mmCIF file of C-alpha atoms in Angstrom:
data_model
loop_
_atom_site.group_PDB
_atom_site.id
_atom_site.type_symbol
_atom_site.label_atom_id
_atom_site.label_comp_id
_atom_site.label_asym_id
_atom_site.label_seq_id
_atom_site.Cartn_x
_atom_site.Cartn_y
_atom_site.Cartn_z
ATOM 1 C CA MET A 776 223.129 34.984 196.725
ATOM 2 C CA THR A 777 223.715 34.802 200.473
ATOM 3 C CA PHE A 778 226.221 32.266 201.751
ATOM 4 C CA ALA A 779 224.915 31.869 205.277
ATOM 5 C CA PRO A 780 221.918 29.508 205.323
ATOM 6 C CA ARG A 781 220.936 27.270 208.173
ATOM 7 C CA LEU A 782 221.531 23.687 207.315
ATOM 8 C CA THR A 783 220.312 20.171 207.857
ATOM 9 C CA THR A 784 222.222 17.458 206.000
ATOM 10 C CA THR A 785 223.100 13.822 206.387
ATOM 11 C CA LEU A 786 226.635 13.153 207.577
ATOM 12 C CA THR A 787 228.664 10.262 206.282
ATOM 13 C CA THR A 788 230.836 9.355 209.245
ATOM 14 C CA ALA A 789 232.583 6.176 208.172
ATOM 15 C CA PHE A 790 236.338 6.405 207.694
ATOM 16 C CA LEU A 791 237.671 3.855 205.233
ATOM 17 C CA GLY A 792 240.886 2.115 206.198
ATOM 18 C CA LEU A 793 241.526 0.831 202.705
ATOM 19 C CA GLY A 794 245.022 -0.389 203.479
ATOM 20 C CA LEU A 795 246.344 0.478 200.032
ATOM 21 C CA THR A 796 250.123 0.722 200.157
ATOM 22 C CA LEU A 797 252.220 1.516 197.103
ATOM 23 C CA THR A 798 255.284 -0.559 196.393
ATOM 24 C CA THR A 799 258.668 0.978 197.119
ATOM 25 C CA GLY A 800 261.524 1.409 194.695
ATOM 26 C CA CYS A 801 262.684 3.873 192.069
ATOM 27 C CA PHE A 802 260.228 6.480 190.868
ATOM 28 C CA ASP A 803 258.655 5.612 187.523
ATOM 29 C CA THR A 804 258.026 8.679 185.349
ATOM 30 C CA SER A 805 256.123 6.798 182.623
ATOM 31 C CA GLY A 806 252.786 7.141 184.393
ATOM 32 C CA ALA A 807 250.824 5.591 187.231
ATOM 33 C CA THR A 808 250.247 1.858 187.424
ATOM 34 C CA ASN A 809 246.795 0.331 187.866
ATOM 35 C CA ILE A 810 247.614 -0.305 191.532
ATOM 36 C CA GLU A 811 248.607 3.340 192.032
ATOM 37 C CA MET A 812 245.453 4.560 190.289
ATOM 38 C CA ARG A 813 243.276 2.384 192.526
ATOM 39 C CA ALA A 814 245.193 3.589 195.583
ATOM 40 C CA ALA A 815 244.611 7.197 194.526
ATOM 41 C CA VAL A 816 240.852 6.629 194.366
ATOM 42 C CA GLY A 817 241.015 5.072 197.829
ATOM 43 C CA GLU A 818 242.848 8.137 199.143
ATOM 44 C CA ILE A 819 240.225 10.482 197.719
ATOM 45 C CA VAL A 820 237.368 8.445 199.198
ATOM 46 C CA ALA A 821 239.043 8.278 202.617
ATOM 47 C CA GLN A 822 239.728 12.027 202.563
ATOM 48 C CA GLY A 823 236.132 12.782 201.647
ATOM 49 C CA GLN A 824 234.793 10.648 204.447
ATOM 50 C CA ALA A 825 237.243 11.999 207.012
ATOM 51 C CA GLN A 826 236.126 15.540 206.198
ATOM 52 C CA ALA A 827 232.546 14.622 207.053
ATOM 53 C CA ILE A 828 233.214 14.977 210.777
ATOM 54 C CA GLU A 829 234.162 18.656 210.350
ATOM 55 C CA ASN A 830 231.448 19.506 207.836
ATOM 56 C CA GLU A 831 228.551 19.116 210.215
ATOM 57 C CA ILE A 832 230.140 21.374 212.821
ATOM 58 C CA THR A 833 230.870 23.893 210.072
ATOM 59 C CA GLU A 834 227.146 23.896 209.342
ATOM 60 C CA ILE A 835 226.389 24.899 212.939
ATOM 61 C CA THR A 836 228.667 27.901 212.627
ATOM 62 C CA THR A 837 226.977 29.113 209.427
ATOM 63 C CA SER A 838 223.731 29.756 211.319
ATOM 64 C CA PHE A 839 224.214 33.518 211.467
ATOM 65 C CA THR A 840 223.577 36.594 209.349
ATOM 66 C CA ILE A 841 226.562 38.181 207.619
ATOM 67 C CA GLY A 842 226.935 41.795 208.672
ATOM 68 C CA GLY A 843 225.992 41.301 212.307
ATOM 69 C CA GLY A 844 228.241 42.302 215.176
ATOM 70 C CA VAL A 845 230.472 39.827 217.032
ATOM 71 C CA GLN A 846 228.097 39.270 219.941
ATOM 72 C CA GLU A 847 225.116 39.003 217.603
ATOM 73 C CA VAL A 848 226.890 36.311 215.580
ATOM 74 C CA LEU A 849 227.912 34.397 218.706
ATOM 75 C CA GLN A 850 224.411 34.534 220.184
ATOM 76 C CA GLU A 851 222.852 33.279 216.917
ATOM 77 C CA ILE A 852 225.260 30.334 216.797
ATOM 78 C CA LYS A 853 224.734 29.594 220.502
ATOM 79 C CA ALA A 854 220.943 29.626 220.167
ATOM 80 C CA PHE A 855 221.045 27.347 217.125
ATOM 81 C CA LEU A 856 223.381 24.829 218.760
ATOM 82 C CA GLU A 857 221.385 24.731 222.000
ATOM 83 C CA SER A 858 218.199 24.101 220.029
ATOM 84 C CA GLN A 859 219.771 21.268 218.013
ATOM 85 C CA ALA A 860 222.121 19.707 220.587
ATOM 86 C CA PRO A 861 220.826 20.638 224.056
ATOM 87 C CA CYS A 862 223.163 18.048 225.589
ATOM 88 C CA SER A 863 226.179 20.186 224.715
ATOM 89 C CA THR A 864 227.599 22.891 226.961
ATOM 90 C CA VAL A 865 227.886 26.251 225.197
ATOM 91 C CA GLU A 866 229.697 29.207 226.740
ATOM 92 C CA ILE A 867 230.559 32.667 225.410
ATOM 93 C CA ALA A 868 233.501 34.700 226.681
ATOM 94 C CA ASP A 869 234.313 37.966 224.890
ATOM 95 C CA SER A 870 234.551 37.102 221.159
ATOM 96 C CA THR A 871 234.890 33.332 221.708
ATOM 97 C CA LEU A 872 232.324 30.544 221.916
ATOM 98 C CA THR A 873 233.139 27.082 223.286
ATOM 99 C CA MET A 874 231.087 23.981 222.451
ATOM 100 C CA ASP A 875 231.727 21.029 224.768
ATOM 101 C CA PHE A 876 230.138 17.745 223.686
ATOM 102 C CA GLY A 877 231.467 15.809 226.683
ATOM 103 C CA THR A 878 232.435 12.166 226.131
ATOM 104 C CA LEU A 879 230.982 9.552 223.804
ATOM 105 C CA ASP A 880 229.391 7.895 226.837
ATOM 106 C CA ASP A 881 227.257 11.017 227.262
ATOM 107 C CA ASN A 882 225.496 10.199 223.958
ATOM 108 C CA CYS A 883 225.476 13.873 223.027
ATOM 109 C CA THR A 884 224.004 14.003 219.535
ATOM 110 C CA TYR A 885 223.619 16.568 216.789
ATOM 111 C CA ASN A 886 221.628 15.697 213.667
ATOM 112 C CA ASN A 887 221.359 12.104 214.941
ATOM 113 C CA HIS A 888 225.118 11.671 215.273
ATOM 114 C CA THR A 889 227.009 11.263 218.561
ATOM 115 C CA TYR A 890 229.989 13.519 219.245
ATOM 116 C CA ALA A 891 232.575 14.127 221.955
ATOM 117 C CA GLY A 892 235.272 16.709 222.507
ATOM 118 C CA VAL A 893 235.523 20.476 222.394
ATOM 119 C CA VAL A 894 235.178 22.973 219.540
ATOM 120 C CA THR A 895 236.118 26.609 220.136
ATOM 121 C CA ILE A 896 235.294 29.398 217.696
ATOM 122 C CA ALA A 897 236.465 32.998 217.660
ATOM 123 C CA VAL A 898 234.592 35.600 215.605
ATOM 124 C CA THR A 899 236.003 38.659 213.848
ATOM 125 C CA VAL A 900 233.695 40.997 211.922
ATOM 126 C CA GLU A 901 235.265 42.954 209.068
ATOM 127 C CA ALA A 902 233.783 45.555 206.732
ATOM 128 C CA ASP A 903 232.636 43.077 204.079
ATOM 129 C CA ALA A 904 233.226 39.669 205.674
ATOM 130 C CA THR A 905 232.906 37.634 208.852
ATOM 131 C CA VAL A 906 235.862 35.465 209.908
ATOM 132 C CA ILE A 907 235.344 32.453 212.174
ATOM 133 C CA ASP A 908 238.393 30.647 213.546
ATOM 134 C CA HIS A 909 237.697 27.077 214.717
ATOM 135 C CA THR A 910 239.881 25.020 217.063
ATOM 136 C CA TYR A 911 239.130 21.301 217.479
ATOM 137 C CA ALA A 912 240.358 19.486 220.604
ATOM 138 C CA ASP A 913 239.891 15.683 220.542
ATOM 139 C CA PHE A 914 236.654 16.147 218.633
ATOM 140 C CA SER A 915 235.336 12.673 217.786
ATOM 141 C CA ASN A 916 232.392 10.744 216.426
ATOM 142 C CA GLY A 917 233.723 7.451 217.804
ATOM 143 C CA THR A 918 235.299 6.514 214.484
ATOM 144 C CA ILE A 919 237.552 9.503 213.818
ATOM 145 C CA THR A 920 239.194 11.921 216.227
ATOM 146 C CA MET A 921 240.366 15.272 214.934
ATOM 147 C CA ASN A 922 242.583 18.015 216.300
ATOM 148 C CA GLY A 923 243.525 21.223 214.558
ATOM 149 C CA THR A 924 242.341 24.560 213.247
ATOM 150 C CA LYS A 925 240.146 25.999 210.537
ATOM 151 C CA GLU A 926 239.674 29.612 209.431
ATOM 152 C CA VAL A 927 236.501 30.368 207.482
ATOM 153 C CA THR A 928 236.022 33.777 205.869
ATOM 154 C CA TYR A 929 232.398 34.389 204.889
ATOM 155 C CA SER A 930 231.357 36.948 202.311
ATOM 156 C CA ALA A 931 228.023 37.391 200.539
ATOM 157 C CA GLN A 932 229.025 35.303 197.525
ATOM 158 C CA SER A 933 231.499 32.744 198.838
ATOM 159 C CA ARG A 934 233.556 31.482 201.733
ATOM 160 C CA ARG A 935 237.275 30.753 201.954
ATOM 161 C CA VAL A 936 238.276 27.776 204.107
ATOM 162 C CA VAL A 937 241.868 27.309 205.328
ATOM 163 C CA THR A 938 242.493 24.201 207.454
ATOM 164 C CA ASP A 939 245.273 22.407 209.327
ATOM 165 C CA TYR A 940 244.116 19.112 210.879
ATOM 166 C CA GLU A 941 245.192 15.745 212.173
ATOM 167 C CA PHE A 942 242.684 12.920 211.714
ATOM 168 C CA VAL A 943 243.150 9.642 213.622
ATOM 169 C CA ASN A 944 240.959 6.594 212.967
ATOM 170 C CA LYS A 945 240.039 3.805 215.402
ATOM 171 C CA ASP A 946 243.156 1.829 214.436
ATOM 172 C CA GLY A 947 245.381 4.737 215.428
ATOM 173 C CA ASP A 948 246.321 5.635 211.840
ATOM 174 C CA ALA A 949 246.966 9.383 211.582
ATOM 175 C CA VAL A 950 246.663 11.680 208.572
ATOM 176 C CA ASP A 951 247.888 15.298 208.641
ATOM 177 C CA THR A 952 245.871 17.482 206.283
ATOM 178 C CA THR A 953 246.054 21.111 205.129
ATOM 179 C CA SER A 954 243.876 22.940 202.618
ATOM 180 C CA ASP A 955 243.014 26.332 201.133
ATOM 181 C CA ARG A 956 239.720 26.330 199.259
ATOM 182 C CA THR A 957 237.072 28.752 198.020
ATOM 183 C CA GLN A 958 233.497 27.499 198.141
ATOM 184 C CA THR A 959 230.289 28.785 196.563
ATOM 185 C CA LEU A 960 226.752 27.430 196.726
ATOM 186 C CA LEU A 961 225.683 24.993 194.036
ATOM 187 C CA ASN A 962 222.010 25.772 194.573
ATOM 188 C CA GLU A 963 221.113 28.912 196.518
ATOM 189 C CA SER A 964 217.590 27.753 197.347
ATOM 190 C CA GLU A 965 218.888 24.543 198.949
ATOM 191 C CA GLY A 966 221.795 26.137 200.801
ATOM 192 C CA LEU A 967 224.790 23.981 201.717
ATOM 193 C CA ALA A 968 222.538 20.939 201.841
ATOM 194 C CA GLY A 969 222.290 21.222 198.046
ATOM 195 C CA GLY A 970 226.061 21.107 197.606
ATOM 196 C CA ILE A 971 228.931 23.479 196.914
ATOM 197 C CA VAL A 972 231.421 24.253 194.155
ATOM 198 C CA ILE A 973 235.060 24.138 195.307
ATOM 199 C CA ASN A 974 238.300 25.482 193.879
ATOM 200 C CA GLY A 975 241.646 25.332 195.634
ATOM 201 C CA VAL A 976 244.298 22.965 196.976
ATOM 202 C CA ARG A 977 244.565 20.235 199.575
ATOM 203 C CA ALA A 978 247.543 18.207 200.837
ATOM 204 C CA TRP A 979 247.813 15.315 203.251
ATOM 205 C CA THR A 980 250.454 13.001 204.676
ATOM 206 C CA GLY A 981 249.716 9.510 205.924
ATOM 207 C CA GLN A 982 251.301 6.074 205.998
ATOM 208 C CA SER A 983 251.785 6.034 202.211
ATOM 209 C CA GLY A 984 253.457 9.451 202.049
ATOM 210 C CA MET A 985 252.439 12.946 200.951
ATOM 211 C CA TRP A 986 249.660 13.648 198.440
ATOM 212 C CA ASN A 987 248.947 17.026 196.798
ATOM 213 C CA LEU A 988 245.591 17.842 195.232
ATOM 214 C CA ASP A 989 244.489 20.658 192.906
ATOM 215 C CA ILE A 990 240.727 21.153 192.927
ATOM 216 C CA ASP A 991 239.072 22.587 189.810
ATOM 217 C CA ASP A 992 235.344 23.428 189.871
ATOM 218 C CA VAL A 993 234.295 20.281 191.703
ATOM 219 C CA GLU A 994 230.704 19.938 192.877
ATOM 220 C CA VAL A 995 230.409 18.294 196.290
ATOM 221 C CA ARG A 996 227.513 17.186 198.470
ATOM 222 C CA TRP A 997 228.236 16.215 202.089
ATOM 223 C CA VAL A 998 226.393 12.909 201.673
ATOM 224 C CA ASP A 999 228.805 11.752 198.925
ATOM 225 C CA PRO A 1000 232.398 10.600 199.594
ATOM 226 C CA VAL A 1001 233.579 11.956 196.202
ATOM 227 C CA PRO A 1002 232.514 14.933 194.032
ATOM 228 C CA GLN A 1003 229.705 14.553 191.518
ATOM 229 C CA SER A 1004 231.466 16.631 188.835
ATOM 230 C CA GLY A 1005 234.645 18.622 188.213
ATOM 231 C CA VAL A 1006 238.330 17.678 188.028
ATOM 232 C CA TYR A 1007 241.003 16.676 190.543
ATOM 233 C CA SER A 1008 244.709 16.693 189.720
ATOM 234 C CA LEU A 1009 246.488 14.537 192.287
ATOM 235 C CA VAL A 1010 250.257 14.232 192.731
ATOM 236 C CA THR A 1011 251.193 10.943 194.427
ATOM 237 C CA PRO A 1012 254.008 10.308 196.927
ATOM 238 C CA LYS A 1013 256.046 9.055 193.953
ATOM 239 C CA ASP A 1014 255.551 12.387 192.136
ATOM 240 C CA LYS A 1015 253.159 10.967 189.546
ATOM 241 C CA THR A 1016 250.187 13.039 188.411
ATOM 242 C CA ILE A 1017 246.789 11.378 188.294
ATOM 243 C CA THR A 1018 243.772 13.227 186.913
ATOM 244 C CA MET A 1019 240.261 12.378 188.077
ATOM 245 C CA SER A 1020 236.963 13.554 186.651
ATOM 246 C CA PHE A 1021 233.569 12.785 188.142
ATOM 247 C CA GLU A 1022 230.131 11.992 186.745
ATOM 248 C CA ARG A 1023 226.998 11.099 188.671
ATOM 249 C CA VAL A 1024 225.572 7.714 187.647
ATOM 250 C CA ASP A 1025 222.523 7.673 189.927
ATOM 251 C CA ALA A 1026 221.437 8.935 193.345
ATOM 252 C CA ASP A 1027 223.778 6.473 195.093
ATOM 253 C CA THR A 1028 226.702 6.132 192.663
ATOM 254 C CA ILE A 1029 229.339 8.406 191.133
ATOM 255 C CA ALA A 1030 231.723 7.419 188.336
ATOM 256 C CA VAL A 1031 235.366 8.402 188.850
ATOM 257 C CA ILE A 1032 237.358 8.452 185.595
ATOM 258 C CA VAL A 1033 241.049 8.144 186.426
ATOM 259 C CA ASP A 1034 243.829 9.024 183.963
ATOM 260 C CA GLY A 1035 247.234 7.897 185.176
ATOM 261 C CA GLY A 1036 249.188 8.763 182.035
ATOM 262 C CA ARG A 1037 249.548 5.134 180.926
ATOM 263 C CA ASN A 1038 245.866 4.349 180.654
ATOM 264 C CA THR A 1039 242.430 5.297 181.940
ATOM 265 C CA LYS A 1040 240.289 3.459 184.466
ATOM 266 C CA THR A 1041 236.718 4.021 185.616
ATOM 267 C CA TYR A 1042 235.545 3.298 189.149
ATOM 268 C CA HIS A 1043 232.085 3.514 190.642
ATOM 269 C CA VAL A 1044 231.927 4.875 194.188
ATOM 270 C CA THR A 1045 228.771 4.435 196.258
ATOM 271 C CA SER A 1046 227.471 6.749 198.972
ATOM 272 C CA THR A 1047 228.872 4.351 201.606
ATOM 273 C CA GLY A 1048 232.359 4.593 200.080
ATOM 274 C CA GLN A 1049 232.459 1.246 198.262
ATOM 275 C CA VAL A 1050 234.803 1.399 195.245
ATOM 276 C CA MET A 1051 234.210 -0.875 192.236
ATOM 277 C CA GLU A 1052 236.391 -0.961 189.134
ATOM 278 C CA GLN A 1053 234.374 -0.986 185.920
ATOM 279 C CA THR A 1054 235.230 -3.239 182.982
ATOM 280 C CA GLU A 1055 234.032 -3.257 179.379
ATOM 281 C CA ALA A 1056 231.435 -5.819 180.395
ATOM 282 C CA ASP A 1057 230.046 -3.334 182.943
ATOM 283 C CA ALA A 1058 229.675 -0.550 180.385
#
């Protein structure tokens, strides 16, 4: 298996402002309420869709061959970006490459999506891995603007992704997010476009407080706002643990089974991020 394919995927760029706010008061240790369980699903969907803006740029920086020298890696990435987004300005200085997408008014597109802002990457080649450090400066798709850093360590079998971001949506709502995840290909022949398997942790702080997520063998495709299989263990701002498992229903819909300790709920999430609670009548 080689974890460095060139990619072409569809990017989901909508950021859901679900407006789900938990009630204040004393912490309840008897389990999550139905409202808290629904809010947790909303948080997961919003996180998945916010990540979409970084995923497509990550794909650009996987267009190289592991084992090459620093300049070879940079030149491969530069050539790929210039072929796919000729409107961008790409410059190399020493071991650093800068991608400038200009402003949204420039209509600079990659993979049929318009971007603005600057992404800088620095490459380090080690004996058995290639490390690419990303810095995002006001990088935006018109819906979400992100600032922050990401370190991706590529090896032949996997990649480790460590991130520290701030996402801001069009309403000015900000979410600070950190993560440390290991990713492997779901289907080698399809590359990243076929999906990845993720293990690790993620945490974010927004208007509702701080959320902490453990990720256990989840299968993710960039076109879906939630995983298609695997398990999430989510700790809410009120220190309640909610477990989510995922099952694909059809090409457009994924079932999210949520266990809040008191009871279990099932929600269907569509590729556009719509969340629908299922009842016995729906089964």
